[in-house]
Amino acid sequence: MTQILDPKVALKVQKAIRQAEDDLVIAIETALDNCEYEAEGKDKLEESQFNNLLRVANTTDSAEVIKNFICYQVGRDKKWGRGQNSLAAQIIRDINIALNNKANQIVAENLGSSKYTKYIWIQLIRRYIGYGSRYLKYLNEVKGKANSSVVDPRNAEGSREQVEPNSKYGK
């Protein structure tokens, strides 16, 4: 695994990655709240599938390998959804666009980090997927259970919606 050898650059980059965490959490929660995937029934997307994706992300320095694994999962079953509105497609779009742009922004704001763009991108991807695993665990636990929800779902723009107590999240 690639690491930043210059301690000053490493500290700046790690700080910038930590500062990006809110955006990562909002992006994956928005995807899970708004995209199409199997959320109920015997074929629902479980945390174990997200954990498998996280294991792949933690064992590679390649965003392409991670996206390839997502495509493999889509080919195996419908848990991740299929088509442009699917969770799988949104995760791949987030990796390609939002996380790549954030990595490039971190590089632009931190002198001396330009040769670590790929490393920064992979770190963002790993955190994004990890936060997704956590949020999916929450969603799978609270859906359909009376008064279990502690947060409202995010709308497509990433803001929290106000949900009635007896809605699908607040039953």
CSV table of C-alpha atoms in Angstrom, one decimal, residues 6-74:
chain,number,residue,atom,x,y,z
A,6,ASP,CA,7.1,13.2,3.9
A,7,PRO,CA,5.6,13.6,7.5
A,8,LYS,CA,4.6,17.3,6.9
A,9,VAL,CA,2.7,16.4,3.7
A,10,ALA,CA,1.2,13.3,5.4
A,11,LEU,CA,-0.2,15.3,8.3
A,12,LYS,CA,-1.7,17.9,5.9
A,13,VAL,CA,-3.3,15.3,3.8
A,14,GLN,CA,-4.7,13.3,6.7
A,15,LYS,CA,-6.2,16.5,8.1
A,16,ALA,CA,-7.8,17.3,4.7
A,17,ILE,CA,-9.2,13.7,4.5
A,18,ARG,CA,-10.7,14.0,8.0
A,19,GLN,CA,-12.2,17.4,7.0
A,20,ALA,CA,-13.9,15.7,4.0
A,21,GLU,CA,-15.6,13.0,6.1
A,22,ASP,CA,-18.9,14.9,6.4
A,23,ASP,CA,-19.2,15.0,2.7
A,24,LEU,CA,-18.4,11.3,2.4
A,25,VAL,CA,-21.0,10.4,5.0
A,26,ILE,CA,-23.7,12.6,3.4
A,27,ALA,CA,-22.9,11.2,-0.1
A,28,ILE,CA,-23.2,7.5,0.9
A,29,GLU,CA,-26.3,8.1,3.2
A,30,THR,CA,-28.0,10.0,0.3
A,31,ALA,CA,-27.2,7.1,-2.0
A,32,LEU,CA,-28.6,4.5,0.4
A,33,ASP,CA,-31.7,6.6,1.1
A,34,ASN,CA,-32.5,7.4,-2.5
A,35,CYS,CA,-31.2,4.8,-4.9
A,36,GLU,CA,-32.8,1.5,-5.9
A,37,TYR,CA,-31.5,-1.7,-4.3
A,38,GLU,CA,-33.1,-4.6,-2.5
A,39,ALA,CA,-33.9,-3.2,0.9
A,40,GLU,CA,-36.4,-5.8,2.0
A,41,GLY,CA,-37.1,-9.5,1.8
A,42,LYS,CA,-34.8,-12.5,1.5
A,43,ASP,CA,-32.7,-10.8,-1.2
A,44,LYS,CA,-32.1,-7.5,0.6
A,45,LEU,CA,-28.7,-6.0,0.7
A,46,GLU,CA,-27.0,-6.9,3.9
A,47,GLU,CA,-24.0,-5.3,5.7
A,48,SER,CA,-21.9,-8.4,4.8
A,49,GLN,CA,-22.0,-7.4,1.1
A,50,PHE,CA,-20.8,-3.9,2.0
A,51,ASN,CA,-18.2,-5.4,4.3
A,52,ASN,CA,-17.0,-7.6,1.4
A,53,LEU,CA,-16.7,-4.4,-0.7
A,54,LEU,CA,-14.8,-2.7,2.1
A,55,ARG,CA,-12.4,-5.7,2.3
A,56,VAL,CA,-11.7,-5.4,-1.5
A,57,ALA,CA,-11.1,-1.6,-1.0
A,58,ASN,CA,-8.7,-2.2,1.9
A,59,THR,CA,-6.7,-4.7,-0.1
A,60,THR,CA,-6.1,-2.7,-3.3
A,61,ASP,CA,-4.8,0.6,-4.3
A,62,SER,CA,-7.0,0.6,-7.4
A,63,ALA,CA,-10.3,2.3,-7.8
A,64,GLU,CA,-10.9,0.2,-10.9
A,65,VAL,CA,-10.6,-3.0,-8.9
A,66,ILE,CA,-13.2,-1.7,-6.5
A,67,LYS,CA,-15.6,-0.7,-9.3
A,68,ASN,CA,-15.0,-4.1,-11.0
A,69,PHE,CA,-16.0,-5.8,-7.7
A,70,ILE,CA,-19.2,-3.8,-7.6
A,71,CYS,CA,-20.0,-4.8,-11.2
A,72,TYR,CA,-19.3,-8.4,-10.3
A,73,GLN,CA,-21.8,-8.1,-7.4
A,74,VAL,CA,-24.4,-6.6,-9.7
